C-alpha cells in the first residue's frame, strides 16, 4: 500500500527529470553536406594559393566529403576545421553562429615557435624609465638610455587612429640619429596603416607591388608613396620574427627595400593572402546553414615578386632568439639592433 | 512555449497533492536555518546560439553550500553553487560547462495558508546573485587560435519565494522559487566585427534564470535534517545570441541547524 502511495511521486520525479529535453529542442535543419560543397567550391574557384602550396584540392574532396556526409549536428565543425586546415593559411577561418572565429592554422608554425621568444616586459628592462604608450595603446616607445636613438614597438597595425599615433611617435623621434622599429609579435592590420607607416620613410613611390587573384589576373593596387609632414631619413633597424604576420610582414618587406633600413631577427610567419571586406574579393561567405567562412581572395607579393605566404619575409641579418633567452630576461635581437645603430 | 510548461505544472501539482494529503502532527523548525550542503545529479541540456542551434546534453552534477539565519521577523540565505561537466555533448562533440553562482536572498514571512488541510508557511523576499556561465564547445582543435568559448554573466536582482508545509512528525515539504527580474548581463559577442556591446540590462523578458525546487525534509533531530528534492534551473537569455539551458537535478542535502 505504501509503495502504491509513493508510485506517483516516483513517476513524477522521473518525468520531471526530462524537462531539459522538453524545453531545449533539437536543431531542426541539417545542411552539413551543402555547407561542405559550398566551402569546397569557393576554395576551388577563388583561393589564390592552391598551386603555390601544391594542394590537390580534388583529392581532399574525396577524403572529406564522406566525413561531411556522416557528420551529425556540430560534428560538422570538426570536418570544417580539418578541411580548412589543409589550406595551411592563417587568414582562413570559420565562425560559430554567434561570430566566434576559429583559425585552424593560426598561429602558423613559426608564429607558434616564436610566441614566447619575445616579451614587451623583457624589452622594458632595457630602459631606465617607463616607456611611453600612445593613447589607444598601439605603440610603446622611448629613447634608449643615454643615446639619441628611439625605440618603438608597434603592437598593432589595426589600432584606432594608427596614422595619427604613428605620426606622434615619429615627431617624438624626429631629431634622433637612429630608430629601432620592433615589428615582432603583435596584430596585423590594414593596408592603409601599412602604407602610411612605410610612406613616412619613402622619398619616392613604390609602384611595383604585385597582387593577383586566383585566376592569375593582376589587380590594380595603390602604390606606396611619401606621406606625412617629414620623411625620417636616419638609420632604421626593423626587428622581425615568426610572430610578425600578415600586414607586419608587408611592412618589413617594403621597409627592407630602403637604403637606410636594415631588417634583423628571424623569418616572419608567412601570411600574404588578402581580401576585401565587401564586393567580389570579399573574404567572408555565408554557407547555406548560416555558418560563415573566411577565404582570402588575392595574393600579395613581396618586392622580389614572390608571395610571402608560407615562406615569410627573411631578415637581412638573421639573429635567432628563443623562448629560453626571454625566460632568462635577455632580448638578443634588441641587443643586436642597438649595436647596429650609431 | 507556454504549452511546454503545462505538463510540468501538472506534474508538480500531482506530486504536491499526493504529499499534502497527509495529516500533520509535529511542527518542526520554520524555516530551516543553519549550514546546508547539497549535492545533486541530473540531466542538463543547452542550446547556445553563440556556437550553434544544436542541443548539447548530458549529466551534470550540482553542489552547493548555504548559510541561512532567521531573526524572528526576517531571514537571509547566503550561498554558493557550482556545477561542472566536461561531457555535455552534441553527437560526438563534447562541451565543457561550468556554472557558478554566489547569491544572497532575504525572506520575510508573508502568512500562513491552508493547503489541502495543511498549514503552508509562506516566505517572500528579494534575491541578489552573481551567476557565471561558461560553455566551451569543442568545435576546434585544442590550441587553435579561436574565440569559440561562450560565456554569460548575470548580476541579478529578483525575488525568491518559499513555502514550507509540515505534514507529519519530522517531515515537511519545502518548495522554492527564485527568479531574476532585472540583471546586468555580459555575454560573448563577435569581438572581431565588434557587433554591439557585450554588456546590457536584462529584464524578465530578455534574460532570466528561474530556479524552482520541491522536496521533502526529514528532521533527524532538532539540529540535523536531511532533504531530498527535485531542482529545476533554467537560464534564458535572448538579448544577444540566444542561450537556453535547462538543468533538472535530484538533490540530497544535509543541514545542521545552528
Coordinates of C-alpha atoms in Angstrom, one line a residue:
Chain A
X1 CA 0.0 0.0 0.0
X2 CA 2.8 2.4 0.9
X3 CA 4.6 1.6 -2.3
X4 CA 1.5 2.5 -4.3
X5 CA 1.2 5.8 -2.5
X6 CA 4.7 6.7 -3.4
X7 CA 4.4 5.5 -7.0
X8 CA 3.0 8.7 -8.4
X9 CA 5.8 10.6 -6.8
X10 CA 8.5 8.4 -8.2
X11 CA 6.9 8.5 -11.7
X12 CA 6.5 12.3 -11.5
X13 CA 10.1 12.7 -10.5
X14 CA 11.2 10.6 -13.4
X15 CA 9.1 12.7 -15.7
X16 CA 10.4 15.9 -14.2
X17 CA 13.9 14.8 -15.0
X18 CA 13.1 15.0 -18.6
X19 CA 12.3 18.8 -18.5
X20 CA 15.7 19.6 -20.1
X21 CA 14.8 17.5 -23.2
X22 CA 11.3 19.0 -23.3
X23 CA 12.4 22.6 -23.1
X24 CA 15.5 22.5 -25.2
X25 CA 14.7 21.4 -28.8
X26 CA 17.0 19.6 -31.1
X27 CA 18.1 21.6 -34.1
X28 CA 15.7 21.2 -37.0
X29 CA 17.9 21.6 -40.1
X30 CA 20.9 19.6 -41.3
X31 CA 22.8 21.2 -44.1
X32 CA 26.2 19.9 -43.4
X33 CA 26.7 18.5 -46.9
X34 CA 25.5 21.6 -48.6
X35 CA 27.9 23.6 -46.4
X36 CA 30.7 21.3 -47.3
X37 CA 30.1 21.6 -51.0
X38 CA 29.9 25.3 -50.9
X39 CA 33.1 25.6 -48.9
X40 CA 34.9 23.3 -51.3
X41 CA 33.7 25.2 -54.4
X42 CA 34.7 28.6 -53.0
X43 CA 38.2 27.4 -52.2
X44 CA 38.4 25.6 -55.5
X45 CA 37.5 28.6 -57.6
X46 CA 38.7 31.6 -55.6
X47 CA 41.5 30.7 -53.2
X48 CA 44.8 32.0 -54.7
X49 CA 47.4 29.6 -53.3
X50 CA 46.3 26.1 -54.2
X51 CA 49.0 25.9 -56.9
X52 CA 51.7 27.7 -54.9
X53 CA 51.2 25.3 -52.0
X54 CA 50.7 22.3 -54.3
X55 CA 47.4 21.4 -52.7
X56 CA 45.5 18.7 -54.5
X57 CA 42.0 20.1 -53.7
X58 CA 40.2 17.4 -55.7
X59 CA 41.7 14.6 -53.7
X60 CA 40.9 16.4 -50.5
X61 CA 37.3 16.5 -51.6
X62 CA 37.2 12.7 -51.9
X63 CA 38.6 12.4 -48.4
X64 CA 36.4 14.9 -46.6
X65 CA 33.1 14.7 -48.4
X66 CA 32.1 11.3 -46.8
X67 CA 33.0 12.7 -43.4
X68 CA 30.7 15.7 -44.0
X69 CA 28.0 13.3 -45.2
X70 CA 28.3 11.3 -41.9
X71 CA 28.7 14.3 -39.6
X72 CA 25.7 15.0 -37.3
X73 CA 25.0 18.3 -35.8
X74 CA 28.1 20.2 -34.6
X75 CA 30.3 17.4 -35.7
X76 CA 30.5 19.3 -39.0
X77 CA 32.6 22.0 -37.3
X78 CA 35.3 19.4 -36.9
X79 CA 35.1 18.4 -40.5
X80 CA 35.3 22.1 -41.5
X81 CA 38.2 22.6 -39.2
X82 CA 40.2 19.7 -40.7
X83 CA 39.2 20.7 -44.3
X84 CA 40.3 24.3 -43.9
X85 CA 43.5 23.3 -42.0
X86 CA 44.6 21.7 -45.3
X87 CA 45.0 25.2 -46.8
X88 CA 47.7 26.0 -44.2
X89 CA 46.7 29.6 -44.2
X90 CA 46.5 31.7 -41.0
X91 CA 44.0 34.0 -42.6
X92 CA 41.4 31.3 -43.2
X93 CA 38.8 30.9 -40.5
X94 CA 35.2 29.9 -39.8
X95 CA 32.8 31.4 -37.4
X96 CA 30.4 29.9 -35.0
X97 CA 26.8 31.1 -35.3
X98 CA 27.4 34.0 -32.9
X99 CA 30.6 35.2 -34.7
X100 CA 33.3 33.5 -32.6
X101 CA 36.2 32.9 -35.1
X102 CA 38.2 29.7 -35.3
X103 CA 41.5 29.8 -37.1
X104 CA 42.6 26.3 -37.9
X105 CA 46.1 27.3 -39.0
X106 CA 46.9 30.1 -36.7
X107 CA 49.4 30.5 -35.1
X108 CA 51.5 29.3 -38.1
X109 CA 54.4 27.1 -37.1
X110 CA 56.9 29.9 -37.0
X111 CA 54.5 32.1 -35.1
X112 CA 53.9 29.3 -32.6
X113 CA 57.7 28.8 -32.2
X114 CA 58.3 32.5 -31.5
X115 CA 55.2 33.1 -29.4
X116 CA 57.3 33.2 -26.3
X117 CA 60.5 34.4 -28.0
X118 CA 59.5 38.0 -27.5
X119 CA 58.2 39.8 -24.5
X120 CA 57.5 43.5 -24.1
X121 CA 58.2 43.0 -20.4
X122 CA 61.8 42.0 -21.2
X123 CA 62.1 44.9 -23.6
X124 CA 61.2 47.3 -20.9
X125 CA 64.2 46.2 -18.8
X126 CA 66.5 47.8 -21.4
X127 CA 65.2 51.2 -20.5
X128 CA 65.8 53.4 -17.5
X129 CA 62.3 54.8 -17.4
X130 CA 58.8 53.7 -18.2
X131 CA 58.1 53.5 -22.0
X132 CA 55.6 56.0 -23.3
X133 CA 52.3 54.5 -24.7
X134 CA 50.1 56.1 -27.3
X135 CA 46.5 56.9 -26.4
X136 CA 44.9 53.7 -27.8
X137 CA 47.9 51.6 -26.8
X138 CA 49.1 50.8 -30.3
X139 CA 52.7 51.9 -29.7
X140 CA 55.3 51.7 -26.9
X141 CA 58.2 54.0 -27.4
X142 CA 61.1 55.8 -25.7
X143 CA 64.7 56.8 -26.2
X144 CA 67.3 54.2 -25.4
X145 CA 69.1 55.2 -22.2
X146 CA 71.9 57.7 -22.8
X147 CA 71.5 57.5 -26.6
X148 CA 69.9 59.6 -29.2
X149 CA 68.2 56.5 -30.6
X150 CA 64.5 55.8 -30.5
X151 CA 62.7 52.5 -30.0
X152 CA 59.1 51.8 -30.9
X153 CA 57.1 48.6 -30.7
X154 CA 54.2 48.5 -33.0
X155 CA 51.7 46.3 -31.1
X156 CA 49.1 46.5 -33.8
X157 CA 48.7 47.7 -37.4
X158 CA 45.0 47.9 -36.9
X159 CA 44.8 50.2 -33.9
X160 CA 42.4 53.1 -34.0
X161 CA 44.0 56.3 -35.2
X162 CA 47.1 54.4 -36.4
X163 CA 48.3 57.1 -38.7
X164 CA 47.8 59.9 -36.1
X165 CA 49.6 57.9 -33.4
X166 CA 52.5 56.8 -35.6
X167 CA 52.9 60.5 -36.6
X168 CA 53.1 61.4 -32.9
X169 CA 55.8 58.7 -32.4
X170 CA 57.9 59.9 -35.3
X171 CA 57.6 63.5 -34.2
X172 CA 58.9 62.5 -30.8
X173 CA 61.9 60.8 -32.6
X174 CA 62.2 63.4 -35.3
X175 CA 65.8 64.5 -34.5
X176 CA 67.2 61.1 -33.4
X177 CA 70.2 59.5 -35.0
X178 CA 68.5 56.2 -35.4
X179 CA 65.3 54.3 -34.8
X180 CA 64.5 50.7 -33.9
X181 CA 61.1 49.6 -35.1
X182 CA 60.0 46.5 -33.3
X183 CA 57.7 44.5 -35.6
X184 CA 57.5 41.3 -33.5
X185 CA 54.5 39.5 -32.0
X186 CA 51.6 41.8 -32.5
X187 CA 48.5 42.1 -34.5
X188 CA 48.4 42.5 -38.3
X189 CA 46.1 45.1 -39.7
X190 CA 45.0 47.2 -42.6
X191 CA 46.7 48.1 -45.8
X192 CA 46.1 51.8 -45.1
X193 CA 48.0 51.7 -41.9
X194 CA 50.8 49.8 -43.6
X195 CA 51.0 52.3 -46.4
X196 CA 51.2 55.2 -44.0
X197 CA 53.9 53.6 -41.9
X198 CA 56.1 52.8 -44.9
X199 CA 55.3 56.1 -46.5
X200 CA 56.9 58.0 -43.7
X201 CA 60.3 56.6 -44.7
X202 CA 59.9 56.9 -48.5
X203 CA 61.4 59.5 -50.8
X204 CA 59.7 58.2 -53.9
X205 CA 56.8 55.9 -54.6
X206 CA 57.0 52.1 -54.7
X207 CA 54.7 51.2 -57.6
X208 CA 55.9 47.7 -58.3
X209 CA 53.7 45.9 -55.9
X210 CA 52.2 42.8 -57.5
X211 CA 48.8 41.5 -56.4
X212 CA 47.0 38.6 -58.2
X213 CA 43.7 36.8 -57.8
X214 CA 43.1 33.1 -58.1
X215 CA 42.8 33.3 -61.9
X216 CA 46.3 34.8 -62.1
X217 CA 44.9 38.2 -63.0
X218 CA 47.0 41.1 -61.8
X219 CA 44.9 43.6 -59.8
X220 CA 45.2 47.3 -59.6
X221 CA 46.9 48.2 -56.4
X222 CA 47.7 51.5 -54.9
X223 CA 51.4 52.4 -54.8
X224 CA 53.2 53.3 -51.6
X225 CA 54.2 57.0 -51.6
X226 CA 55.8 59.5 -49.3
X227 CA 53.3 60.8 -46.7
X228 CA 53.3 63.0 -43.6
X229 CA 55.0 66.3 -42.6
X230 CA 58.5 65.0 -42.9
X231 CA 60.5 62.0 -44.0
X232 CA 62.5 60.0 -41.5
X233 CA 66.0 59.6 -43.1
X234 CA 68.2 58.5 -40.3
X235 CA 69.3 54.8 -39.9
X236 CA 66.5 52.4 -39.1
X237 CA 66.6 48.8 -37.8
X238 CA 63.4 46.8 -38.1
X239 CA 63.2 43.7 -35.9
X240 CA 61.1 40.8 -37.1
X241 CA 60.4 37.2 -36.0
X242 CA 57.9 34.4 -36.7
X243 CA 55.3 36.3 -34.7
X244 CA 55.3 39.0 -37.4
X245 CA 52.4 38.0 -39.6
X246 CA 50.3 39.5 -42.4
X247 CA 50.5 43.3 -42.5
X248 CA 53.5 43.2 -40.3
X249 CA 55.4 41.2 -42.9
X250 CA 54.3 43.5 -45.6
X251 CA 55.7 46.4 -43.6
X252 CA 59.0 44.6 -43.1
X253 CA 59.3 43.6 -46.8
X254 CA 58.7 47.2 -48.1
X255 CA 61.0 48.7 -45.4
X256 CA 63.7 46.2 -46.4
X257 CA 63.9 47.9 -49.8
X258 CA 65.0 51.2 -48.4
X259 CA 68.8 52.0 -48.2
X260 CA 68.7 53.4 -44.7
X261 CA 66.8 50.3 -43.3
X262 CA 68.2 47.0 -42.0
X263 CA 65.9 44.2 -41.1
X264 CA 67.2 41.8 -38.4
X265 CA 65.8 38.9 -36.5
X266 CA 64.1 35.8 -37.9
X267 CA 61.8 35.0 -40.8
X268 CA 58.3 36.1 -40.4
X269 CA 55.2 33.9 -40.0
X270 CA 54.2 33.7 -43.7
X271 CA 50.7 35.1 -44.5
X272 CA 50.4 37.1 -47.7
X273 CA 46.8 36.4 -48.5
X274 CA 44.4 39.4 -48.8
X275 CA 40.8 40.1 -49.1
X276 CA 38.3 43.0 -49.2
X277 CA 35.6 43.5 -46.7
X278 CA 32.9 43.5 -49.4
X279 CA 32.4 43.0 -53.2
X280 CA 33.9 40.4 -55.4
X281 CA 37.1 40.0 -53.4
X282 CA 35.3 39.8 -50.0
X283 CA 36.7 37.1 -47.8
X284 CA 33.5 36.2 -45.9
X285 CA 31.0 33.8 -47.3
X286 CA 27.7 32.7 -45.7
X287 CA 27.1 29.0 -46.1
X288 CA 23.6 27.5 -46.7
X289 CA 23.2 26.8 -42.9
X290 CA 24.2 30.3 -42.0
X291 CA 27.7 29.5 -40.8
X292 CA 30.4 31.8 -42.1
X293 CA 33.8 31.0 -43.6
X294 CA 36.5 33.4 -44.5
X295 CA 38.6 32.6 -47.5
X296 CA 41.2 35.2 -48.7
X297 CA 40.9 36.1 -52.4
X298 CA 44.2 37.6 -53.5
X299 CA 47.8 37.0 -53.3
X300 CA 50.0 40.0 -52.4
X301 CA 53.7 39.7 -53.4
X302 CA 57.0 40.7 -51.9
X303 CA 59.0 43.2 -53.8
X304 CA 61.1 40.3 -55.2
X305 CA 57.9 39.0 -56.9
X306 CA 57.2 36.0 -54.7
X307 CA 54.3 35.6 -52.3
X308 CA 55.4 35.6 -48.7
X309 CA 52.6 33.0 -48.0
X310 CA 54.2 30.2 -46.1
X311 CA 57.8 31.2 -46.8
X312 CA 57.6 34.5 -44.9
X313 CA 59.9 37.5 -45.3
X314 CA 63.5 36.8 -44.3
X315 CA 65.7 39.3 -42.5
X316 CA 68.8 40.9 -43.9
X317 CA 70.7 39.7 -40.8
X318 CA 69.5 36.6 -39.0
X319 CA 69.6 36.9 -35.3
X320 CA 68.0 33.9 -33.6
X321 CA 66.2 34.2 -30.3
X322 CA 64.3 31.5 -28.3
X323 CA 61.8 31.4 -25.5
X324 CA 64.7 30.4 -23.2
X325 CA 66.5 33.7 -23.9
X326 CA 63.4 35.6 -23.0
X327 CA 62.9 33.5 -19.9
X328 CA 66.5 34.5 -18.8
X329 CA 65.5 38.1 -19.4
X330 CA 67.6 38.6 -22.5
X331 CA 66.4 40.0 -25.8
X332 CA 69.3 39.2 -28.2
X333 CA 67.6 40.7 -31.2
X334 CA 67.1 44.0 -29.5
X335 CA 70.7 44.0 -28.3
X336 CA 71.9 43.4 -31.8
X337 CA 69.7 46.2 -33.1
X338 CA 71.1 48.6 -30.5
X339 CA 74.7 47.6 -31.5
X340 CA 73.9 48.3 -35.2
X341 CA 73.0 51.9 -34.6
X342 CA 75.5 54.7 -34.2
Chain B
X1 CA 6.2 27.7 -25.5
X2 CA 3.7 28.1 -22.6
X3 CA 2.2 24.7 -23.6
X4 CA 5.5 23.1 -22.9
X5 CA 5.2 24.1 -19.3
X6 CA 1.7 22.6 -18.9
X7 CA 2.9 19.0 -18.2
X8 CA 5.5 20.3 -15.8
X9 CA 2.9 22.3 -13.8
X10 CA 0.5 19.4 -13.8
X11 CA 3.2 17.0 -12.5
X12 CA 4.2 19.4 -9.7
X13 CA 0.6 19.7 -8.8
X14 CA 0.1 15.9 -8.7
X15 CA 3.2 15.5 -6.7
X16 CA 2.3 18.2 -4.2
X17 CA -1.2 16.8 -3.9
X18 CA -0.1 13.3 -3.1
X19 CA 2.2 14.5 -0.4
X20 CA -0.1 17.1 1.1
X21 CA -2.9 14.6 1.7
X22 CA -1.0 13.6 4.8
X23 CA -2.0 14.8 8.3
X24 CA 0.4 17.0 10.2
X25 CA 1.4 16.1 13.7
X26 CA 4.6 17.9 14.8
X27 CA 5.7 21.3 13.6
X28 CA 9.5 21.3 13.0
X29 CA 11.7 24.3 12.6
X30 CA 10.4 27.0 10.3
X31 CA 12.1 27.9 8.1
X32 CA 15.2 25.6 8.2
X33 CA 18.3 27.6 9.1
X34 CA 21.9 26.9 9.6
X35 CA 24.5 25.3 7.4
X36 CA 23.4 23.2 4.4
X37 CA 25.5 21.2 2.0
X38 CA 23.7 19.9 -1.1
X39 CA 24.7 17.5 -3.8
X40 CA 22.7 16.7 -6.9
X41 CA 22.9 14.9 -10.1
X42 CA 20.8 15.3 -13.2
X43 CA 20.3 15.9 -16.8
X44 CA 21.4 19.1 -18.4
X45 CA 20.6 20.5 -21.8
X46 CA 21.9 23.6 -23.6
X47 CA 21.3 25.4 -26.8
X48 CA 23.9 28.2 -27.1
X49 CA 23.4 30.0 -30.3
X50 CA 26.7 31.8 -30.0
X51 CA 28.0 28.4 -31.1
X52 CA 25.1 26.8 -33.0
X53 CA 21.5 25.9 -32.9
X54 CA 22.3 22.4 -31.8
X55 CA 21.3 20.9 -28.5
X56 CA 24.1 19.7 -26.2
X57 CA 23.0 17.5 -23.3
X58 CA 24.4 15.2 -20.7
X59 CA 24.7 14.5 -17.0
X60 CA 25.9 17.3 -14.8
X61 CA 26.4 17.2 -11.0
X62 CA 25.4 20.1 -8.7
X63 CA 26.9 21.1 -5.4
X64 CA 26.1 24.0 -3.1
X65 CA 26.8 25.3 0.3
X66 CA 24.5 27.6 2.0
X67 CA 24.3 29.5 5.3
X68 CA 20.9 30.8 6.5
X69 CA 19.6 32.6 9.5
X70 CA 16.2 33.6 10.7
X71 CA 15.8 36.5 13.1
X72 CA 12.2 36.2 14.1
X73 CA 10.8 38.6 11.5
X74 CA 13.1 38.1 8.6
X75 CA 15.9 35.8 7.5
X76 CA 18.6 35.6 4.9
X77 CA 20.4 33.0 2.9
X78 CA 24.0 33.2 1.6
X79 CA 25.0 30.5 -0.7
X80 CA 27.4 29.3 -3.4
X81 CA 26.6 26.8 -6.0
X82 CA 28.8 25.1 -8.6
X83 CA 28.2 22.9 -11.5
X84 CA 30.8 21.5 -13.9
X85 CA 30.8 18.8 -16.5
X86 CA 33.1 18.0 -19.4
X87 CA 30.9 15.6 -21.4
X88 CA 27.9 17.6 -22.3
X89 CA 27.7 16.6 -25.9
X90 CA 26.1 17.1 -29.3
X91 CA 26.7 13.8 -31.1
X92 CA 30.5 13.4 -30.8
X93 CA 31.2 17.0 -30.0
X94 CA 31.8 17.5 -26.3
X95 CA 31.4 20.7 -24.4
X96 CA 32.8 21.7 -21.1
X97 CA 30.3 23.5 -19.0
X98 CA 30.9 25.5 -15.8
X99 CA 28.3 27.4 -13.9
X100 CA 29.0 29.1 -10.6
X101 CA 26.8 31.4 -8.6
X102 CA 27.0 33.4 -5.4
X103 CA 23.7 34.5 -4.0
X104 CA 22.2 36.3 -1.1
X105 CA 18.4 36.1 -0.6
X106 CA 16.3 37.7 2.1
X107 CA 13.0 36.2 3.2
X108 CA 10.1 37.5 5.2
X109 CA 7.1 35.6 6.5
X110 CA 4.1 36.6 4.4
X111 CA 1.4 34.4 6.0
X112 CA 0.1 31.0 6.7
X113 CA -2.4 29.5 4.2
X114 CA -4.3 26.4 4.4
X115 CA -3.3 24.0 1.6
X116 CA -5.2 20.7 1.3
X117 CA -5.9 20.7 5.0
X118 CA -2.3 21.5 6.0
X119 CA -0.7 24.8 7.1
X120 CA 1.6 26.2 4.5
X121 CA 4.1 28.8 5.7
X122 CA 4.9 31.3 3.0
X123 CA 8.1 33.4 2.8
X124 CA 8.9 36.1 0.2
X125 CA 11.8 38.4 -0.3
X126 CA 14.4 40.0 -2.6
X127 CA 17.1 37.8 -4.2
X128 CA 20.5 39.0 -5.4
X129 CA 23.2 37.0 -7.1
X130 CA 26.1 36.8 -9.4
X131 CA 25.9 33.9 -11.9
X132 CA 28.6 32.9 -14.2
X133 CA 28.0 30.5 -17.2
X134 CA 31.0 29.3 -19.3
X135 CA 30.4 27.0 -22.2
X136 CA 33.4 25.5 -24.0
X137 CA 32.1 23.6 -27.0
X138 CA 34.9 21.7 -28.7
X139 CA 34.3 22.9 -32.2
X140 CA 38.0 23.4 -32.9
X141 CA 41.2 21.5 -32.1
X142 CA 42.9 22.4 -28.8
X143 CA 45.5 25.1 -29.2
X144 CA 43.9 26.7 -32.3
X145 CA 43.5 30.4 -32.2
X146 CA 39.9 30.8 -31.6
X147 CA 37.1 32.8 -30.0
X148 CA 34.7 29.9 -29.7
X149 CA 34.2 29.9 -26.0
X150 CA 30.9 31.3 -24.9
X151 CA 30.1 33.0 -21.7
X152 CA 27.4 34.8 -19.9
X153 CA 27.4 36.6 -16.6
X154 CA 24.4 37.9 -14.7
X155 CA 24.4 40.3 -11.8
X156 CA 20.8 39.8 -10.9
X157 CA 18.1 41.3 -8.7
X158 CA 14.9 39.4 -8.3
X159 CA 12.6 37.7 -5.9
X160 CA 12.6 34.5 -4.0
X161 CA 9.6 32.7 -2.6
X162 CA 9.5 29.7 -0.3
X163 CA 6.7 27.6 1.1
X164 CA 7.1 25.2 4.0
X165 CA 4.4 22.6 4.7
X166 CA 4.8 20.4 7.8
X167 CA 2.8 17.3 7.2
X168 CA 4.0 14.6 9.5
X169 CA 6.2 14.2 12.5
X170 CA 9.8 15.1 11.5
X171 CA 8.7 15.7 7.9
X172 CA 8.0 18.8 5.9
X173 CA 7.6 19.7 2.3
X174 CA 9.5 22.6 1.0
X175 CA 9.0 24.4 -2.2
X176 CA 11.0 27.3 -3.5
X177 CA 11.3 29.6 -6.5
X178 CA 14.0 32.2 -7.3
X179 CA 13.6 34.5 -10.2
X180 CA 15.7 37.2 -11.6
X181 CA 13.7 40.3 -12.6
X182 CA 16.4 42.6 -13.6
X183 CA 20.0 41.9 -14.3
X184 CA 23.2 43.4 -15.6
X185 CA 24.3 40.9 -18.2
X186 CA 27.6 40.3 -20.0
X187 CA 27.7 37.9 -23.0
X188 CA 30.1 36.8 -25.7
X189 CA 29.7 38.7 -28.9
X190 CA 31.6 38.9 -32.1
X191 CA 34.8 40.5 -31.0
X192 CA 36.3 40.9 -34.5
X193 CA 33.3 42.5 -36.0
X194 CA 32.6 44.5 -32.8
X195 CA 28.9 43.9 -33.1
X196 CA 27.1 45.6 -30.3
X197 CA 28.0 45.8 -26.7
X198 CA 28.9 42.8 -24.6
X199 CA 27.0 44.3 -21.6
X200 CA 23.4 45.3 -21.1
X201 CA 20.4 45.3 -18.9
X202 CA 18.3 42.2 -18.9
X203 CA 14.7 42.2 -18.0
X204 CA 12.4 39.3 -17.2
X205 CA 11.7 39.0 -20.9
X206 CA 15.3 39.4 -22.3
X207 CA 17.1 37.3 -19.8
X208 CA 16.3 35.5 -16.6
X209 CA 17.3 32.4 -14.7
X210 CA 14.4 30.9 -12.7
X211 CA 15.2 28.2 -10.2
X212 CA 12.4 26.1 -8.7
X213 CA 12.6 23.3 -6.2
X214 CA 10.4 20.9 -4.4
X215 CA 11.4 18.4 -1.8
X216 CA 10.9 16.6 1.5
X217 CA 12.9 17.4 4.6
X218 CA 13.3 14.8 7.4
X219 CA 14.4 16.1 10.8
X220 CA 16.7 13.5 12.4
X221 CA 16.6 15.7 15.5
X222 CA 16.4 19.4 16.2
X223 CA 19.9 20.1 15.0
X224 CA 20.1 17.9 11.9
X225 CA 18.0 17.3 8.9
X226 CA 18.2 15.6 5.5
X227 CA 16.3 16.7 2.4
X228 CA 15.6 15.0 -0.9
X229 CA 14.4 17.3 -3.6
X230 CA 13.9 18.0 -7.3
X231 CA 15.5 21.1 -8.6
X232 CA 14.9 22.8 -11.9
X233 CA 17.0 25.6 -13.2
X234 CA 16.5 27.5 -16.4
X235 CA 18.7 30.1 -18.0
X236 CA 17.2 32.0 -20.9
X237 CA 18.9 35.0 -22.5
X238 CA 17.6 36.4 -25.7
X239 CA 19.2 39.9 -25.8
X240 CA 22.2 38.6 -27.7
X241 CA 22.7 35.2 -29.4
X242 CA 20.0 33.2 -27.6
X243 CA 21.1 31.0 -24.8
X244 CA 18.8 28.5 -23.2
X245 CA 19.9 25.9 -20.7
X246 CA 17.8 23.6 -18.5
X247 CA 19.1 21.6 -15.7
X248 CA 17.0 19.0 -13.7
X249 CA 18.5 17.6 -10.7
X250 CA 17.6 15.2 -7.9
X251 CA 19.4 16.6 -4.9
X252 CA 20.2 15.4 -1.4
X253 CA 21.2 17.8 1.3
X254 CA 22.2 17.8 4.9
X255 CA 21.5 20.7 7.2
X256 CA 23.0 21.5 10.5
X257 CA 20.6 23.8 12.3
X258 CA 22.9 26.0 14.4

